[in-house]
Short mmCIF file of C-alpha atoms and ligand atoms in Angstrom, two decimals:
data_model
loop_
_atom_site.label_atom_id
_atom_site.label_comp_id
_atom_site.label_asym_id
_atom_site.label_seq_id
_atom_site.Cartn_x
_atom_site.Cartn_y
_atom_site.Cartn_z
CA UNK A 1 232.14 118.12 134.35
CA UNK A 2 234.68 119.05 137.61
CA UNK A 3 233.70 119.54 141.04
CA UNK A 4 234.05 123.72 141.83
CA UNK A 5 231.22 124.33 138.34
CA UNK A 6 228.75 121.09 139.06
CA UNK A 7 228.69 123.24 142.64
CA UNK A 8 228.44 126.41 141.36
CA UNK A 9 225.59 125.05 138.48
CA UNK A 10 223.14 124.63 141.84
CA UNK A 11 223.22 127.63 142.70
CA UNK A 12 220.99 131.24 141.41
CA UNK A 13 223.16 134.16 139.83
CA UNK A 14 220.81 136.04 138.36
CA UNK A 15 217.04 136.10 139.11
CA UNK A 16 214.80 138.21 137.12
CA UNK A 17 211.70 140.37 139.03
CA UNK A 18 212.66 140.27 142.72
CA UNK A 19 210.80 141.95 144.94
CA UNK A 20 212.90 143.73 147.91
CA UNK A 21 210.77 144.30 150.01
CA UNK A 22 212.31 143.61 153.86
CA UNK A 23 210.08 142.09 156.90
CA UNK A 24 211.88 140.22 159.55
CA UNK A 25 209.65 137.49 159.56
CA UNK A 26 209.55 137.49 156.08
CA UNK A 27 212.50 139.13 154.01
CA UNK A 28 212.62 138.20 150.43
CA UNK A 29 209.88 136.81 147.21
CA UNK A 30 208.83 134.01 146.86
CA UNK A 31 212.01 131.11 145.66
CA UNK A 32 211.38 129.07 142.72
CA UNK A 33 213.12 126.09 144.53
CA UNK A 34 211.77 122.76 146.48
CA UNK A 35 212.82 123.50 149.17
CA UNK A 36 212.80 124.53 153.26
CA UNK A 37 215.56 124.60 155.05
CA UNK A 38 216.36 125.45 158.07
CA UNK A 39 219.19 127.16 159.37
CA UNK A 40 219.36 126.29 163.17
CA UNK A 41 222.88 128.83 164.64
CA UNK A 42 222.68 130.48 162.12
CA UNK A 43 223.58 134.30 163.16
CA UNK A 44 226.90 133.44 164.65
CA UNK A 45 230.58 132.15 162.68
CA UNK A 46 229.31 129.36 160.31
CA UNK A 47 225.65 130.80 160.20
CA UNK A 48 226.27 133.69 158.99
CA UNK A 49 228.82 132.72 156.02
CA UNK A 50 226.12 129.47 155.58
CA UNK A 51 223.04 131.43 154.92
CA UNK A 52 225.11 133.51 152.10
CA UNK A 53 225.81 130.47 150.32
CA UNK A 54 222.65 128.50 150.85
CA UNK A 55 221.09 131.83 150.15
CA UNK A 56 222.61 131.62 146.03
CA UNK A 57 221.52 128.03 146.06
CA UNK A 58 218.06 126.88 143.48
CA UNK A 59 217.40 123.83 145.42
CA UNK A 60 215.74 126.37 148.15
CA UNK A 61 212.21 127.84 148.32
CA UNK A 62 212.43 129.22 151.66
CA UNK A 63 215.95 129.37 154.15
CA UNK A 64 214.80 129.95 157.86
CA UNK A 65 216.91 131.54 159.62
CA UNK A 66 217.12 130.65 163.60
CA UNK A 67 219.42 131.73 166.66
CA UNK A 68 218.88 132.59 169.36
CA UNK A 69 218.53 136.55 168.69
CA UNK A 70 219.95 138.35 165.18
CA UNK A 71 218.39 136.52 162.59
CA UNK A 72 216.30 139.62 161.23
CA UNK A 73 219.48 141.42 161.48
CA UNK A 74 220.73 139.01 158.82
CA UNK A 75 217.49 138.16 156.71
CA UNK A 76 216.88 142.08 156.11
CA UNK A 77 221.07 142.09 154.62
CA UNK A 78 220.51 138.81 152.75
CA UNK A 79 217.31 139.25 151.29
CA UNK A 80 219.14 142.18 149.72
CA UNK A 81 219.98 139.18 147.63
CA UNK A 82 218.78 138.94 143.46
CA UNK A 83 218.07 134.81 143.97
CA UNK A 84 214.90 132.89 144.72
CA UNK A 85 215.47 131.56 147.67
CA UNK A 86 212.83 132.91 150.27
CA UNK A 87 214.58 134.04 154.00
CA UNK A 88 212.57 134.24 156.84
CA UNK A 89 213.96 135.09 160.40
CA UNK A 90 213.59 133.82 163.76
CA UNK A 91 214.84 134.44 167.16
CA UNK A 92 214.68 133.04 170.72
CA UNK A 93 213.50 130.09 171.63
CA UNK A 94 209.12 130.40 170.74
CA UNK A 95 210.01 130.90 167.18
CA UNK A 96 211.54 126.61 166.83
CA UNK A 97 209.21 126.18 165.44
CA UNK A 98 207.87 128.13 162.91
CA UNK A 99 211.56 127.46 161.53
CA UNK A 100 211.17 123.78 161.79
CA UNK A 101 207.78 123.92 161.06
CA UNK A 102 207.66 121.37 156.99
CA UNK A 103 211.32 121.99 156.97
CA UNK A 104 212.76 119.88 154.49
CA UNK A 105 216.53 119.44 155.13
CA UNK A 106 217.20 121.25 159.22
CA UNK A 107 221.36 122.63 159.00
CA UNK A 108 222.80 122.25 162.50
CA UNK A 109 226.03 125.18 163.58
CA UNK A 110 224.75 126.13 166.47
CA UNK A 111 226.57 126.09 170.03
CA UNK A 112 230.09 127.20 171.13
CA UNK A 113 233.44 126.80 168.61
CA UNK A 114 236.67 125.48 169.99
CA UNK A 115 238.66 128.57 171.73
CA UNK A 116 242.85 127.54 171.04
CA UNK A 117 244.31 124.84 173.19
CA UNK A 118 240.43 123.24 173.61
CA UNK A 119 239.49 119.99 171.78
CA UNK A 120 236.39 119.16 170.13
CA UNK A 121 235.39 116.60 173.35
CA UNK A 122 236.09 119.96 175.64
CA UNK A 123 232.59 121.93 173.77
CA UNK A 124 230.58 118.44 174.82
CA UNK A 125 229.29 119.78 178.25
CA UNK A 126 227.56 122.69 176.00
CA UNK A 127 226.48 121.58 172.94
CA UNK A 128 225.58 118.19 173.65
CA UNK A 129 222.63 120.30 175.65
CA UNK A 130 222.18 122.58 172.67
CA UNK A 131 221.43 120.03 170.16
CA UNK A 132 219.45 117.86 172.56
CA UNK A 133 217.20 120.56 172.83
CA UNK A 134 216.94 120.93 168.81
CA UNK A 135 216.63 117.88 167.96
CA UNK A 136 213.56 117.33 170.24
CA UNK A 137 212.30 120.66 167.79
CA UNK A 138 213.18 118.20 165.21
CA UNK A 139 211.68 115.16 165.62
CA UNK A 140 207.88 117.82 167.14
CA UNK A 141 208.18 119.47 163.92
CA UNK A 142 209.94 118.33 161.26
CA UNK A 143 210.11 114.32 161.45
CA UNK A 144 210.86 113.64 158.35
CA UNK A 145 213.51 115.45 157.47
CA UNK A 146 216.82 115.22 156.81
CA UNK A 147 219.23 116.37 159.54
CA UNK A 148 223.55 117.55 159.31
CA UNK A 149 224.65 118.53 162.85
CA UNK A 150 228.19 120.21 162.13
CA UNK A 151 228.19 121.30 166.12
CA UNK A 152 231.22 119.89 167.67
CA UNK A 153 231.59 117.36 169.25
CA UNK A 154 230.03 115.44 166.27
CA UNK A 155 231.44 112.27 167.45
CA UNK A 156 228.79 112.67 169.90
CA UNK A 157 226.30 114.68 169.19
CA UNK A 158 225.24 112.41 166.48
CA UNK A 159 224.68 109.51 168.93
CA UNK A 160 222.74 112.25 170.88
CA UNK A 161 220.86 113.40 168.00
CA UNK A 162 219.89 109.76 167.52
CA UNK A 163 218.64 109.19 170.52
CA UNK A 164 216.97 112.21 170.98
CA UNK A 165 214.87 111.12 167.89
CA UNK A 166 214.32 107.19 168.94
CA UNK A 167 213.35 108.73 172.20
CA UNK A 168 210.83 110.74 170.11
CA UNK A 169 209.51 107.19 167.52
CA UNK A 170 210.99 109.19 164.59
CA UNK A 171 213.93 108.01 164.21
CA UNK A 172 215.67 106.96 160.86
CA UNK A 173 219.14 106.01 160.37
CA UNK A 174 218.88 107.26 156.46
CA UNK A 175 218.32 110.59 157.16
CA UNK A 176 220.82 111.32 159.89
CA UNK A 177 224.08 113.18 159.24
CA UNK A 178 227.36 114.54 160.69
CA UNK A 179 228.63 117.07 158.62
CA UNK A 180 232.43 116.02 158.05
CA UNK A 181 232.57 117.03 154.81
CA UNK A 182 235.05 119.97 155.79
CA UNK A 183 237.88 116.94 156.07
CA UNK A 184 237.30 116.25 152.69
CA UNK A 185 237.50 119.55 151.84
CA UNK A 186 240.94 119.85 153.34
CA UNK A 187 242.70 116.75 152.00
CA UNK A 188 241.27 118.47 148.59
CA UNK A 189 243.42 121.72 149.40
CA UNK A 190 245.76 119.72 150.41
CA UNK A 191 246.29 116.51 148.41
CA UNK A 192 246.93 119.43 145.38
CA UNK A 193 249.29 122.27 147.13
CA UNK A 194 250.77 118.40 147.36
CA UNK A 195 250.73 117.28 143.90
CA UNK A 196 249.90 120.18 142.12
CA UNK A 197 246.95 119.40 140.61
CA UNK A 198 243.58 121.33 140.12
CA UNK A 199 242.08 121.02 143.89
CA UNK A 200 238.91 120.63 141.78
CA UNK A 201 239.89 117.62 140.12
CA UNK A 202 240.73 115.33 143.38
CA UNK A 203 239.30 113.61 145.99
CA UNK A 204 239.69 112.06 149.34
CA UNK A 205 237.69 110.00 151.02
CA UNK A 206 237.91 110.68 155.13
CA UNK A 207 237.15 108.09 157.81
CA UNK A 208 236.06 107.38 160.50
CA UNK A 209 234.52 110.28 163.14
CA UNK A 210 235.54 113.66 162.71
CA UNK A 211 238.40 114.76 165.88
CA UNK A 212 241.40 114.66 166.33
CA UNK A 213 243.04 110.72 165.61
CA UNK A 214 239.18 110.05 165.00
CA UNK A 215 239.47 111.55 161.13
CA UNK A 216 241.67 108.84 158.90
CA UNK A 217 242.26 110.48 155.05
CA UNK A 218 242.63 107.92 152.74
CA UNK A 219 245.35 108.75 150.24
CA UNK A 220 245.93 105.91 148.73
CA UNK A 221 242.14 105.96 148.26
CA UNK A 222 243.30 109.70 147.30
CA UNK A 223 242.31 110.74 142.98
CA UNK A 224 245.31 111.36 141.18
CA UNK A 225 246.91 109.24 143.13
CA UNK A 226 250.05 111.46 145.51
CA UNK A 227 252.83 110.39 145.05
CA UNK A 228 254.29 110.02 149.14
CA UNK A 229 257.40 108.44 151.08
CA UNK A 230 256.01 107.29 153.76
CA UNK A 231 256.70 109.33 156.00
CA UNK A 232 254.59 112.69 153.75
CA UNK A 233 252.22 110.33 154.01
CA UNK A 234 252.04 110.52 157.39
CA UNK A 235 252.40 114.55 157.79
CA UNK A 236 249.85 115.19 155.51
CA UNK A 237 247.34 112.72 157.03
CA UNK A 238 248.99 114.58 161.09
CA UNK A 239 248.17 117.85 158.95
CA UNK A 240 244.64 117.25 157.41
CA UNK A 241 243.49 115.38 161.33
CA UNK A 242 245.28 118.93 163.31
CA UNK A 243 244.20 121.64 160.14
CA UNK A 244 241.07 122.59 162.25
CA UNK A 245 244.04 123.10 164.54
CA UNK A 246 245.67 125.06 163.25
CA UNK A 247 242.33 127.48 162.10
CA UNK A 248 241.73 128.13 165.72
CA UNK A 249 245.73 129.16 166.41
CA UNK A 250 245.52 131.40 163.58
CA UNK A 251 242.37 132.44 164.68
CA UNK A 252 243.44 133.40 168.49
CA UNK A 253 244.23 136.97 168.05
CA UNK A 254 241.20 138.04 166.38
CA UNK A 255 237.77 139.04 168.59
CA UNK A 256 236.18 136.55 169.61
CA UNK A 257 238.73 133.92 169.01
CA UNK A 258 237.16 130.76 166.93
CA UNK A 259 237.49 128.42 165.04
CA UNK A 260 236.82 127.75 161.30
CA UNK A 261 233.85 129.61 159.73
CA UNK A 262 234.43 130.55 156.38
CA UNK A 263 235.70 127.09 155.54
CA UNK A 264 233.71 125.51 157.04
CA UNK A 265 230.26 127.10 155.57
CA UNK A 266 231.86 126.09 151.89
CA UNK A 267 232.33 122.94 152.79
CA UNK A 268 228.35 122.04 154.63
CA UNK A 269 226.95 124.54 151.73
CA UNK A 270 228.70 122.05 149.39
CA UNK A 271 227.04 118.86 151.39
CA UNK A 272 223.16 121.06 152.19
CA UNK A 273 224.08 121.02 148.04
CA UNK A 274 223.82 117.16 147.84
CA UNK A 275 221.57 116.58 150.05
CA UNK A 276 219.28 118.22 147.68
CA UNK A 277 220.53 117.16 144.77
CA UNK A 278 219.58 113.80 145.79
CA UNK A 279 216.66 114.10 147.30
CA UNK A 280 215.63 115.84 143.86
CA UNK A 281 215.76 112.77 142.04
CA UNK A 282 219.18 112.55 140.78
CA UNK A 283 221.48 109.97 141.41
CA UNK A 284 225.00 108.52 142.12
CA UNK A 285 225.43 110.99 144.33
CA UNK A 286 228.38 110.89 146.88
CA UNK A 287 229.55 112.09 149.78
CA UNK A 288 231.29 111.63 152.73
CA UNK A 289 229.65 111.54 155.71
CA UNK A 290 229.46 110.52 159.93
CA UNK A 291 225.85 108.03 159.83
CA UNK A 292 225.32 105.09 161.50
CA UNK A 293 226.66 102.53 160.21
CA UNK A 294 227.83 99.51 160.07
CA UNK A 295 231.16 98.75 157.45
CA UNK A 296 232.92 98.20 160.91
CA UNK A 297 231.66 97.58 164.64
CA UNK A 298 231.69 100.70 165.81
CA UNK A 299 227.38 101.68 165.15
CA UNK A 300 228.02 105.35 163.76
CA UNK A 301 231.54 106.40 160.90
CA UNK A 302 232.38 108.51 158.70
CA UNK A 303 233.25 107.35 155.12
CA UNK A 304 231.61 107.50 151.76
CA UNK A 305 227.96 107.33 151.61
CA UNK A 306 225.37 107.12 148.83
CA UNK A 307 222.19 109.37 149.26
CA UNK A 308 219.23 108.51 147.04
CA UNK A 309 216.02 110.39 147.20
CA UNK A 310 214.99 109.10 150.84
CA UNK A 311 218.19 110.04 152.55
CA UNK A 312 221.01 107.85 153.25
CA UNK A 313 220.74 104.81 149.62
CA UNK A 314 223.55 102.83 150.03
CA UNK A 315 227.06 102.59 152.20
CA UNK A 316 229.81 101.36 150.26
CA UNK A 317 232.26 99.18 151.06
CA UNK A 318 235.42 100.50 152.54
CA UNK A 319 238.58 100.88 149.73
CA UNK A 320 241.04 98.16 151.04
CA UNK A 321 244.00 100.26 153.52
CA UNK A 322 247.23 100.87 152.85
CA UNK A 323 249.06 99.63 155.99
CA UNK A 324 249.83 103.29 157.83
CA UNK A 325 245.93 103.72 156.66
CA UNK A 326 245.37 100.45 158.58
CA UNK A 327 247.45 101.74 162.04
CA UNK A 328 245.53 105.11 161.94
CA UNK A 329 242.17 103.09 161.72
CA UNK A 330 243.22 100.65 164.91
CA UNK A 331 244.66 104.23 166.96
CA UNK A 332 240.94 105.48 166.10
CA UNK A 333 238.44 102.98 167.87
CA UNK A 334 239.69 103.91 171.86
CA UNK A 335 238.23 108.00 170.70
CA UNK A 336 235.82 107.11 168.39
CA UNK A 337 233.33 104.22 171.24
CA UNK A 338 234.06 106.40 173.74
CA UNK A 339 232.77 109.88 171.88
CA UNK A 340 230.07 107.33 171.35
CA UNK A 341 229.36 105.82 174.53
CA UNK A 342 229.38 109.40 175.62
CA UNK A 343 226.82 110.76 173.47
CA UNK A 344 224.54 107.78 174.41
CA UNK A 345 224.59 108.08 177.64
CA UNK A 346 223.80 112.09 177.43
CA UNK A 347 221.47 110.85 175.98
CA UNK A 348 218.09 109.66 177.95
CA UNK A 349 220.30 111.18 181.48
CA UNK A 350 218.74 114.95 180.34
CA UNK A 351 215.46 113.39 177.98
CA UNK A 352 213.74 115.21 180.58
CA UNK A 353 212.22 118.69 179.12
CA UNK A 354 212.91 122.05 180.87
CA UNK A 355 210.67 123.88 181.24
CA UNK A 356 212.25 126.16 179.05
CA UNK A 357 211.87 123.98 176.25
CA UNK A 358 208.49 123.61 177.85
CA UNK A 359 207.45 126.91 177.60
CA UNK A 360 209.11 127.15 173.95
CA UNK A 361 206.16 124.29 173.05
CA UNK A 362 202.80 126.28 174.86
CA UNK A 363 203.46 129.55 174.29
CA UNK A 364 202.58 129.95 170.85
CA UNK A 365 199.04 126.90 171.49
CA UNK A 366 196.04 129.15 170.43
CA UNK A 367 193.45 129.02 174.31
CA UNK A 368 191.65 126.01 171.34
CA UNK A 369 194.60 124.61 171.64
CA UNK A 370 195.38 124.35 174.91
CA UNK A 371 192.62 122.70 175.64
CA UNK A 372 193.29 119.71 173.77
CA UNK A 373 196.15 119.33 174.63
CA UNK A 374 194.50 118.73 178.16
CA UNK A 375 192.27 116.67 176.91
CA UNK A 376 194.70 114.71 175.65
CA UNK A 377 195.97 113.93 178.48
CA UNK A 378 192.97 113.52 180.41
CA UNK A 379 193.90 117.38 182.33
CA UNK A 380 190.87 119.82 183.13
CA UNK A 381 190.63 122.17 180.22
CA UNK A 382 189.05 124.19 181.90
CA UNK A 383 190.74 127.77 183.21
CA UNK A 384 192.69 130.64 181.90
CA UNK A 385 195.80 130.77 179.92
CA UNK A 386 197.81 131.07 182.25
CA UNK A 387 196.33 127.79 184.43
CA UNK A 388 196.07 125.77 181.60
CA UNK A 389 199.87 126.40 180.10
CA UNK A 390 199.84 125.63 184.63
CA UNK A 391 198.49 122.62 184.12
CA UNK A 392 200.32 121.48 181.35
CA UNK A 393 204.39 122.43 182.01
CA UNK A 394 203.82 119.94 185.18
CA UNK A 395 202.42 117.13 183.29
CA UNK A 396 204.98 117.30 180.33
CA UNK A 397 207.88 118.15 183.37
CA UNK A 398 206.83 115.59 184.91
CA UNK A 399 206.19 112.78 182.93
CA UNK A 400 209.11 114.22 180.31
CA UNK A 401 204.99 113.69 177.06
CA UNK A 402 206.38 116.57 175.25
CA UNK A 403 203.54 115.67 172.27
CA UNK A 404 201.37 118.05 170.19
CA UNK A 405 198.23 116.88 169.36
CA UNK A 406 196.28 118.40 166.43
CA UNK A 407 193.11 117.61 167.11
CA UNK A 408 191.77 115.40 169.47
CA UNK A 409 188.98 112.63 169.46
CA UNK A 410 188.98 110.14 172.32
CA UNK A 411 187.73 107.91 174.47
CA UNK A 412 186.23 108.28 177.90
CA UNK A 413 187.94 106.37 179.98
CA UNK A 414 185.21 103.96 182.42
CA UNK A 415 187.24 104.99 184.92
CA UNK A 416 187.76 107.65 184.70
CA UNK A 417 183.99 108.23 184.97
CA UNK A 418 184.02 108.22 188.45
CA UNK A 419 186.43 109.95 189.51
CA UNK A 420 185.30 113.15 188.70
CA UNK A 421 185.06 115.62 191.21
CA UNK A 422 182.59 118.89 191.13
CA UNK A 423 183.78 121.82 189.57
CA UNK A 424 182.54 125.34 190.24
CA UNK A 425 180.54 127.58 187.42
CA UNK A 426 182.12 129.87 187.75
CA UNK A 427 185.43 127.85 185.69
CA UNK A 428 187.79 127.22 188.87
CA UNK A 429 187.77 123.62 187.92
CA UNK A 430 188.24 120.64 190.21
CA UNK A 431 191.15 117.54 190.51
CA UNK A 432 190.89 114.99 188.53
CA UNK A 433 190.49 113.17 185.33
CA UNK A 434 187.80 114.27 182.92
CA UNK A 435 186.83 113.43 179.00
CA UNK A 436 184.23 115.10 176.70
CA UNK A 437 182.34 113.36 172.75
CA UNK A 438 182.91 109.86 174.93
CA UNK A 439 179.63 108.08 175.06
CA UNK A 440 178.04 109.20 179.06
CA UNK A 441 179.35 111.97 178.53
CA UNK A 442 177.22 114.73 178.13
CA UNK A 443 178.05 118.46 176.17
CA UNK A 444 175.66 121.57 178.02
CA UNK A 445 173.25 121.92 175.40
CA UNK A 446 173.50 119.31 172.95
CA UNK A 447 171.65 115.48 173.36
CA UNK A 448 174.87 113.57 174.66
CA UNK A 449 174.38 109.76 173.61
CA UNK A 450 174.70 106.36 175.15
CA UNK A 451 176.89 103.53 173.81
CA UNK A 452 174.18 103.10 171.56
CA UNK A 453 173.40 106.10 170.63
CA UNK A 454 170.36 107.15 172.80
CA UNK A 455 170.12 110.81 172.97
CA UNK A 456 169.98 111.29 176.78
CA UNK A 457 170.69 114.48 177.61
CA UNK A 458 167.00 115.96 178.46
CA UNK A 459 168.56 119.97 179.03
CA UNK A 460 169.09 120.42 174.67
CA UNK A 461 169.98 123.94 174.49
CA UNK A 462 171.04 126.70 171.87
CA UNK A 463 174.29 127.13 171.19
CA UNK A 464 175.88 129.80 173.76
CA UNK A 465 174.20 129.73 176.19
CA UNK A 466 174.88 129.19 179.09
CA UNK A 467 172.91 126.68 181.77
CA UNK A 468 174.76 126.90 184.50
CA UNK A 469 174.33 123.85 186.87
CA UNK A 470 172.18 121.44 187.31
CA UNK A 471 169.29 119.10 189.60
CA UNK A 472 169.49 115.43 187.31
CA UNK A 473 168.99 112.71 188.88
CA UNK A 474 172.64 111.06 188.20
CA UNK A 475 175.13 110.82 191.33
CA UNK A 476 176.69 114.01 191.29
CA UNK A 477 177.63 116.02 187.71
CA UNK A 478 180.59 118.59 186.83
CA UNK A 479 179.95 121.75 184.62
CA UNK A 480 182.68 123.29 183.18
CA UNK A 481 183.25 126.66 182.12
CA UNK A 482 186.31 129.13 181.43
CA UNK A 483 185.38 133.00 181.35
CA UNK A 484 184.32 133.41 178.07
CA UNK A 485 184.19 130.65 176.92
CA UNK A 486 181.73 127.32 176.32
CA UNK A 487 180.02 125.32 178.12
CA UNK A 488 180.57 122.58 179.55
CA UNK A 489 178.98 119.43 181.69
CA UNK A 490 179.96 115.73 182.72
CA UNK A 491 178.04 112.70 184.88
CA UNK A 492 178.92 111.13 186.25
N1 NAD B 1 231.61 120.07 161.78
C1 NAD B 1 232.41 120.85 161.53
O1 NAD B 1 233.09 120.02 160.70
C2 NAD B 1 232.45 121.42 162.04
C3 NAD B 1 233.89 122.44 161.68
C4 NAD B 1 233.84 123.83 162.37
C5 NAD B 1 232.48 124.15 163.02
N2 NAD B 1 231.55 123.27 164.11
C6 NAD B 1 231.27 123.83 165.10
O2 NAD B 1 230.18 124.65 164.68
C7 NAD B 1 229.73 125.13 165.92
C8 NAD B 1 229.08 126.60 165.65
O3 NAD B 1 230.79 127.33 165.29
P1 NAD B 1 230.49 128.83 165.03
O4 NAD B 1 231.91 129.10 164.60
O5 NAD B 1 229.78 129.30 163.95
O6 NAD B 1 230.31 128.82 166.56
P2 NAD B 1 229.77 130.67 167.30
O7 NAD B 1 229.88 131.33 168.06
O8 NAD B 1 229.88 131.56 166.21
O9 NAD B 1 227.90 130.93 166.12
C9 NAD B 1 227.10 130.06 167.16
C10 NAD B 1 226.13 130.22 166.82
O10 NAD B 1 225.01 129.18 167.46
C11 NAD B 1 223.96 129.98 168.00
N3 NAD B 1 223.86 128.97 169.39
C12 NAD B 1 223.69 129.05 170.46
N4 NAD B 1 223.19 128.33 170.92
C13 NAD B 1 221.77 127.64 169.97
C14 NAD B 1 220.70 127.43 170.82
N5 NAD B 1 220.56 127.19 171.35
N6 NAD B 1 219.20 127.40 169.43
C15 NAD B 1 219.73 128.34 169.01
N7 NAD B 1 221.66 128.76 168.56
C16 NAD B 1 221.90 128.27 168.61
C17 NAD B 1 225.08 131.50 168.75
O11 NAD B 1 224.08 132.42 169.06
C18 NAD B 1 225.53 131.68 167.24
O12 NAD B 1 224.70 132.65 166.72
C19 NAD B 1 230.97 124.80 166.98
O13 NAD B 1 229.85 123.92 168.29
C20 NAD B 1 232.22 124.23 166.26
O14 NAD B 1 232.10 123.85 167.06
C21 NAD B 1 232.02 121.99 163.13
#
């Protein structure tokens, strides 16, 4: 089966019995596919046509469209297509968590594209931060997802993503990909043009990276083999390397000029489909991608990779390069290394979360969850929603610790006991550390246990009865009474 038939065989063209009710959050009926796919940057030039292609995938159960704004309209539009993938819309930083939670594959075309006269590297200053933020979300909400980065400069954004995932302790190089499929798609199209072969039947490995001279098409390994003089091969290689700029120039006259979007969407759909095929257990799926690699001295390198259910199963050795390709390989090294270093250097220097990111993480949490986050950090969990948010925000910004615990059952640290300052029963809290559910600590109305398990609280009462402050024989007592909430007492 040729490549196009193979790709289209994975798309659904007709699905029966789909309801078409439109809702900005959940816009089409539940699909029969297996996987949840999040598309970050879904309202953009690449995002929209890519969403259209993915909506037709029989592998996708839910397609989550995330962008800073405008995903509701895109999702409503797509929901009228009678295919099984359910489309949901998620707009704004606060919706990142719902877009990502439980995603199997995350595809990232978020960021600014090139304008005429710009190199991909010129995009670094804006896109590096966007990728960093989004990947931090991936680490937090779907750490086991496969992650496919389209945002340029891919040579740098993938190393940034790797550092962010590493810092979060969830990095698996087998699941992180820079999408270079467009270079392969272009190489196929141009080789087909040069040879007269059907484009669907052409294969051309493209190695290196995804910018200028780092894009190295291995024409000597193309099938069918183009019969080209060295000058023709050189010219074809240069055209493949500059094809993105060809599109940027051709689009210069369009309002809001940008880079390749339609061919990129096609290429990304092909790459995403390959990921889902491999994830579903299909064997022998091979795609070129920019990945962590030890094929060469470069820590990240694009080459054909074999995909398996857990991500990259194998990176086959490179084929023998022609003298022209060897020269191209040597010529790319400096630029590739410098782009990778730029990414690696950027990541730690900006690892501290921004107030917007912290806010986006905290805002969706319920009051009880905010209290739990405070407890897990040894912060007092009393007070209003706003004061809990402020306290957590200050802590997260100063420590960079963005962990969200699902429940807290920590132990009381011995050192914390003596440091407790008094708190007022009206909910005003004192400085100092606070832990509950621990030996030596009691909750009002319940018998607290000492380390040996003996009940020590003489003031056991039915739950809900506010007991206020007591006089006890202990050196100090502390009452935490959030307005309308449960009353907690810590004895120190
Ligand atoms: N890997 C490749 O082969 C390849 C090819 C073409 C383009 N690209 C790159 O893809 C990126 C997108 O290109 P485009 O033409 O779609 O651009 P675009 O401007 O049309 O769309 C980008 C989208 O990203 C969104 N966005 C910006 N910041 C965001 C954030 N923090 N969170 C979520 N979404 C955010 C924007 O709102 C916009 O909708 C660019 O960086 C471009 O250089 C890569």
